[in-house]
PDB file of C-alpha atoms in Angstrom:
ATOM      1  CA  UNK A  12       0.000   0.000   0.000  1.00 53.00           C
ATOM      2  CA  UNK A  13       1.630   3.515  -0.699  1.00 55.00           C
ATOM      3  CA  UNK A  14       0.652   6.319   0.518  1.00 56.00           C
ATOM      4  CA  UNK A  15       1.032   9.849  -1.978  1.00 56.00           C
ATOM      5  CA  UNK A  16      -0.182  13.764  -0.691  1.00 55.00           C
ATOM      6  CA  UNK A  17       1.347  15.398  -2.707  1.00 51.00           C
ATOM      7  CA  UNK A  18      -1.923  16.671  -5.003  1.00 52.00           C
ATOM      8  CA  UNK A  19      -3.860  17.382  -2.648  1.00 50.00           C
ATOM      9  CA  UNK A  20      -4.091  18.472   0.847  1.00 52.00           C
ATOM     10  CA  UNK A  21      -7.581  17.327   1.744  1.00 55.00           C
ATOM     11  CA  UNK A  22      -7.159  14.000   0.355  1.00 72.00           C
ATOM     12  CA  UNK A  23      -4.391  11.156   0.748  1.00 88.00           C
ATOM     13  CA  UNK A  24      -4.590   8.919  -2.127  1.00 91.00           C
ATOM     14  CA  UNK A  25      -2.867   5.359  -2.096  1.00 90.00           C
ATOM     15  CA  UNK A  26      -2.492   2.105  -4.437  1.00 93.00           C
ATOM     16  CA  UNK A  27      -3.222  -1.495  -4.246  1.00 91.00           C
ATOM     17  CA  UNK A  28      -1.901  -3.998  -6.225  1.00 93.00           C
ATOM     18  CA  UNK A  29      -2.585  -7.171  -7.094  1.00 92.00           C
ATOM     19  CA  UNK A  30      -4.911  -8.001  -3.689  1.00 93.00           C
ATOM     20  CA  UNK A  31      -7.017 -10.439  -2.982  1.00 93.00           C
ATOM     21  CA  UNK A  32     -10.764 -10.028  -1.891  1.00 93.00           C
ATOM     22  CA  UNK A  33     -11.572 -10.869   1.602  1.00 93.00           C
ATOM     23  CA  UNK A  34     -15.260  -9.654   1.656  1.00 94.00           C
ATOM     24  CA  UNK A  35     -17.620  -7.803  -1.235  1.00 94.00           C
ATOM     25  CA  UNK A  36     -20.761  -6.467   0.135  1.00 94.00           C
ATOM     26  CA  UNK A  37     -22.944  -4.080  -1.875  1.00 93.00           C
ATOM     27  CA  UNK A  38     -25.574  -1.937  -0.425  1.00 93.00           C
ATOM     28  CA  UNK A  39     -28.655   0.137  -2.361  1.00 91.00           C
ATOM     29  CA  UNK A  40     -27.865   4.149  -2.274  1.00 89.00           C
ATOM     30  CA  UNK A  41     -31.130   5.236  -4.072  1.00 85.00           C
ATOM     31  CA  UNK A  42     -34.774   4.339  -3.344  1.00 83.00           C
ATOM     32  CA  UNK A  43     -36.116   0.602  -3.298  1.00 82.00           C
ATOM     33  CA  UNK A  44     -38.129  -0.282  -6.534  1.00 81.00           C
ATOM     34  CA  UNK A  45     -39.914  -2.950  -6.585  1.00 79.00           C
ATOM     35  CA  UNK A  46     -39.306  -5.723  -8.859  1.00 79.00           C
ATOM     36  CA  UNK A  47     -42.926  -5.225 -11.120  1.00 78.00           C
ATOM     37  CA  UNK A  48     -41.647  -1.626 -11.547  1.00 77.00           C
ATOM     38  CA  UNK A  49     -37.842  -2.374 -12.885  1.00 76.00           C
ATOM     39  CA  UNK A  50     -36.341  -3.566 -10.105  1.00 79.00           C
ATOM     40  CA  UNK A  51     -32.936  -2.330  -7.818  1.00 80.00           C
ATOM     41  CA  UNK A  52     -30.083  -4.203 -10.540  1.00 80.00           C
ATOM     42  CA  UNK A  53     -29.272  -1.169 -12.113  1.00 81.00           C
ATOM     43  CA  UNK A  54     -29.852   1.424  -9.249  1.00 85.00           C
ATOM     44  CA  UNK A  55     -26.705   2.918  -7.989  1.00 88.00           C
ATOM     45  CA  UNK A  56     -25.304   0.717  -4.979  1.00 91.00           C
ATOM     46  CA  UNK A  57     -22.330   1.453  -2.600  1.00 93.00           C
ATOM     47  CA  UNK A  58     -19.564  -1.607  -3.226  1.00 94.00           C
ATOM     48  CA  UNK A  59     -17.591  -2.233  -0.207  1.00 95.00           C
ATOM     49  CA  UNK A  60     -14.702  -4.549  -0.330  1.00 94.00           C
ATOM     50  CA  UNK A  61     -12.736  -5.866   2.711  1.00 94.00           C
ATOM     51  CA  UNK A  62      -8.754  -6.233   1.747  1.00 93.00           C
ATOM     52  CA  UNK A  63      -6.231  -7.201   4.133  1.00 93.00           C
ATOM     53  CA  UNK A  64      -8.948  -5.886   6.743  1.00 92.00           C
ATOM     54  CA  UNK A  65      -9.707  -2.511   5.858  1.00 93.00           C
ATOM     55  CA  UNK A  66     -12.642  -0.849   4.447  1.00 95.00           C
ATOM     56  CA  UNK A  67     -12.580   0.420   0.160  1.00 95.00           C
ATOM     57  CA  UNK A  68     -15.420   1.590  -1.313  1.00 95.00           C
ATOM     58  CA  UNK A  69     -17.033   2.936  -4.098  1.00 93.00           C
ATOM     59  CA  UNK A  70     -20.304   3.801  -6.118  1.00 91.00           C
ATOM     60  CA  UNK A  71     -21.954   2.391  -9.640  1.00 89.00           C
ATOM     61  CA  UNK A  72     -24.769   1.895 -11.228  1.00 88.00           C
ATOM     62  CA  UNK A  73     -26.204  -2.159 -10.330  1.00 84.00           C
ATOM     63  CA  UNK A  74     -25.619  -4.656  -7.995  1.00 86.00           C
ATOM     64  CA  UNK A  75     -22.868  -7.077 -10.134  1.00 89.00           C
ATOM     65  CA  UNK A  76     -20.247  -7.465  -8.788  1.00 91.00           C
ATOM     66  CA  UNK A  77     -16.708  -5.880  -9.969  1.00 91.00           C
ATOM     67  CA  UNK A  78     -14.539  -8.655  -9.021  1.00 92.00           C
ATOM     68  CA  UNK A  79     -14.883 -12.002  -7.262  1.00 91.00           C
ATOM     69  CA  UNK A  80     -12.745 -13.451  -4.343  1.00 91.00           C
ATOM     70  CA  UNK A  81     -10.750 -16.169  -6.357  1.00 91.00           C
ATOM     71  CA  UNK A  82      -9.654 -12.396  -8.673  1.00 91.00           C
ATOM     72  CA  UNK A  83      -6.454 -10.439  -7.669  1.00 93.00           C
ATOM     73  CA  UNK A  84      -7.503  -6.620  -7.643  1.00 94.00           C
ATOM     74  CA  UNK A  85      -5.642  -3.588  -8.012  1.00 94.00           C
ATOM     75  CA  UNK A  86      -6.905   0.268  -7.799  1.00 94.00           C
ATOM     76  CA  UNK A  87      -5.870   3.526  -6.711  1.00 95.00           C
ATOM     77  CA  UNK A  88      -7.824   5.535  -3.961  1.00 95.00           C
ATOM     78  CA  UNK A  89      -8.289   8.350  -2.173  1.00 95.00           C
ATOM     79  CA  UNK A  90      -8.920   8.606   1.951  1.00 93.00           C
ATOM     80  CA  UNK A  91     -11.425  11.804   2.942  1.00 91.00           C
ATOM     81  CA  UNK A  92     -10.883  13.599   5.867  1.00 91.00           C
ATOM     82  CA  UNK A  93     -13.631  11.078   7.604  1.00 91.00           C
ATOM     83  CA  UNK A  94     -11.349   8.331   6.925  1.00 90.00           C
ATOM     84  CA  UNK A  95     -13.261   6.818   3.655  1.00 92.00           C
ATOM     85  CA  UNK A  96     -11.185   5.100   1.612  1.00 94.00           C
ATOM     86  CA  UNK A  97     -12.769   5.862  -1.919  1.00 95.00           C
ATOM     87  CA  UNK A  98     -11.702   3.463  -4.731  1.00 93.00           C
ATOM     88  CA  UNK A  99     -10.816   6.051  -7.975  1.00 92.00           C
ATOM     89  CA  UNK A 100     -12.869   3.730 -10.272  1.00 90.00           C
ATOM     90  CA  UNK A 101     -11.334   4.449 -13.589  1.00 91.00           C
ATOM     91  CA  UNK A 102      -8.257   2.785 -12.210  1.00 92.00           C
ATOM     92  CA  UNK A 103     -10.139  -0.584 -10.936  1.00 93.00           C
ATOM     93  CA  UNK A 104      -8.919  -3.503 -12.387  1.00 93.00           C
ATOM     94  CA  UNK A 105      -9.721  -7.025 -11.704  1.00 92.00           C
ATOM     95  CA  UNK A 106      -7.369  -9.973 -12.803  1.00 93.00           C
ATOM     96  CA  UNK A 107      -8.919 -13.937 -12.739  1.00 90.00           C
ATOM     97  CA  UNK A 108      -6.955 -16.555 -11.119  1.00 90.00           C
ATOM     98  CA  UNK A 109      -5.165 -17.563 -14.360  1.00 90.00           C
ATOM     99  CA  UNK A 110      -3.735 -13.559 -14.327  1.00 86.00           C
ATOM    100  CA  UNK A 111      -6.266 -12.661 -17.522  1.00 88.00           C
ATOM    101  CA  UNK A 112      -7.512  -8.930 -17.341  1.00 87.00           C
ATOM    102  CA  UNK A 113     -11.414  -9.169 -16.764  1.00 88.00           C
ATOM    103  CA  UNK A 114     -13.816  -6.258 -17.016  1.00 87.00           C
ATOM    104  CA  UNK A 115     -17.317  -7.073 -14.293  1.00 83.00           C
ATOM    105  CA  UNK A 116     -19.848  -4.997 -13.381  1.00 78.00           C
ATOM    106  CA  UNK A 117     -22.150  -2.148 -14.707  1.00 73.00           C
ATOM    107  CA  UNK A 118     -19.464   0.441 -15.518  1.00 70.00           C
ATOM    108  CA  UNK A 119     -21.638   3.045 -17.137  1.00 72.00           C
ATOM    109  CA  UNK A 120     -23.144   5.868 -15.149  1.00 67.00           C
ATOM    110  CA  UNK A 121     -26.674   8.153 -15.099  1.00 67.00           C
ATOM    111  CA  UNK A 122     -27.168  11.886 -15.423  1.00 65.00           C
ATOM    112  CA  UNK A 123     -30.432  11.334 -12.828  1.00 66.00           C
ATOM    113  CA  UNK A 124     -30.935   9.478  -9.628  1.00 62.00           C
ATOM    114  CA  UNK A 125     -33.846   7.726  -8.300  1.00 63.00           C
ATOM    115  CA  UNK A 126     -35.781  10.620  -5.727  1.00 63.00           C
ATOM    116  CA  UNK A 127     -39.195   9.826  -5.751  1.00 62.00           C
ATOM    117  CA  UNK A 128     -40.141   6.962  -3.052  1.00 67.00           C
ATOM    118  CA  UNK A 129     -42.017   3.533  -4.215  1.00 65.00           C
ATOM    119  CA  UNK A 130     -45.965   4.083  -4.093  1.00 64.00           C
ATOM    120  CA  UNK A 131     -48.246   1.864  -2.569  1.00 62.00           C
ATOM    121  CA  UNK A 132     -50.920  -0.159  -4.527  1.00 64.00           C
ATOM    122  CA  UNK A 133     -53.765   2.167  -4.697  1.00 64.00           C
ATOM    123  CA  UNK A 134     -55.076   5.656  -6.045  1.00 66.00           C
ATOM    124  CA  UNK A 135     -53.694   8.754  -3.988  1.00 65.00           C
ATOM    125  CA  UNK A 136     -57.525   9.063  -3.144  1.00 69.00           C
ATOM    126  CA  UNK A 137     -57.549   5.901  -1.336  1.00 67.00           C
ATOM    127  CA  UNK A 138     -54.272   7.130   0.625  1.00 64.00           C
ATOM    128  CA  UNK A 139     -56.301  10.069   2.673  1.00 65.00           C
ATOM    129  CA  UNK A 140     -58.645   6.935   3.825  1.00 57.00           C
TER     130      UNK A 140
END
């Protein structure tokens, strides 16, 4: 793991290389949809992945995963003031077991998120009842 400030004073940024995967966890970010109205698979989820103990995250659109735990992975990142360390996505790159380059995951991105909250079942009329 290195550790580089010299861009930027508010941010550290750092490198790991060729890591494996201890945990992946993704979490929803935007509003639950149900599954008769499109579903949460491409909604923008938080990815969390556990290396060597600590925390890396990042955010994209849908809930496939970028890499899997028999993959080596190597990124760059960036730790906030809070102590997030924020994987730098562009750099992400995920290598199988046999050391072949692998692109996973929805890597594409949308200009509008998700704000207004699931309805129930019924006409707004009904609701007041």
């Amino acid at each position: 793991m290195d550790l580089d400030n010299s861009h930027d004073d508010a941010m550290l940024r750092g490198k790991i290389e060729n890591k494996r995967i201890e945990h992946y966890k993704k979490y929803l970010t935007e509003k639950y949809r149900p599954p008769s109205k499109g579903g949460n698979t491409s909604a923008r989820h938080a990815h969390v992945l556990i290396i060597d103990g600590e925390k890396y995250s990042f955010l994209a659109l849908g809930a496939q995963q970028w890499a899997y735990k028999s993959d080596t992975v190597s990124f760059e990142y960036e730790i906030t003031k809070e102590g997030y360390r924020n994987i730098i996505k562009e750099t992400f790159v995920a290598r199988t077991k046999d050391g072949v380059e692998v692109v996973r995951g929805n890597r594409g991105f949308k200009s509008r998120l998700r704000t207004a909250k699931t309805r129930m079942p019924a006409s707004r009329r009904e609701w007041r009842d």
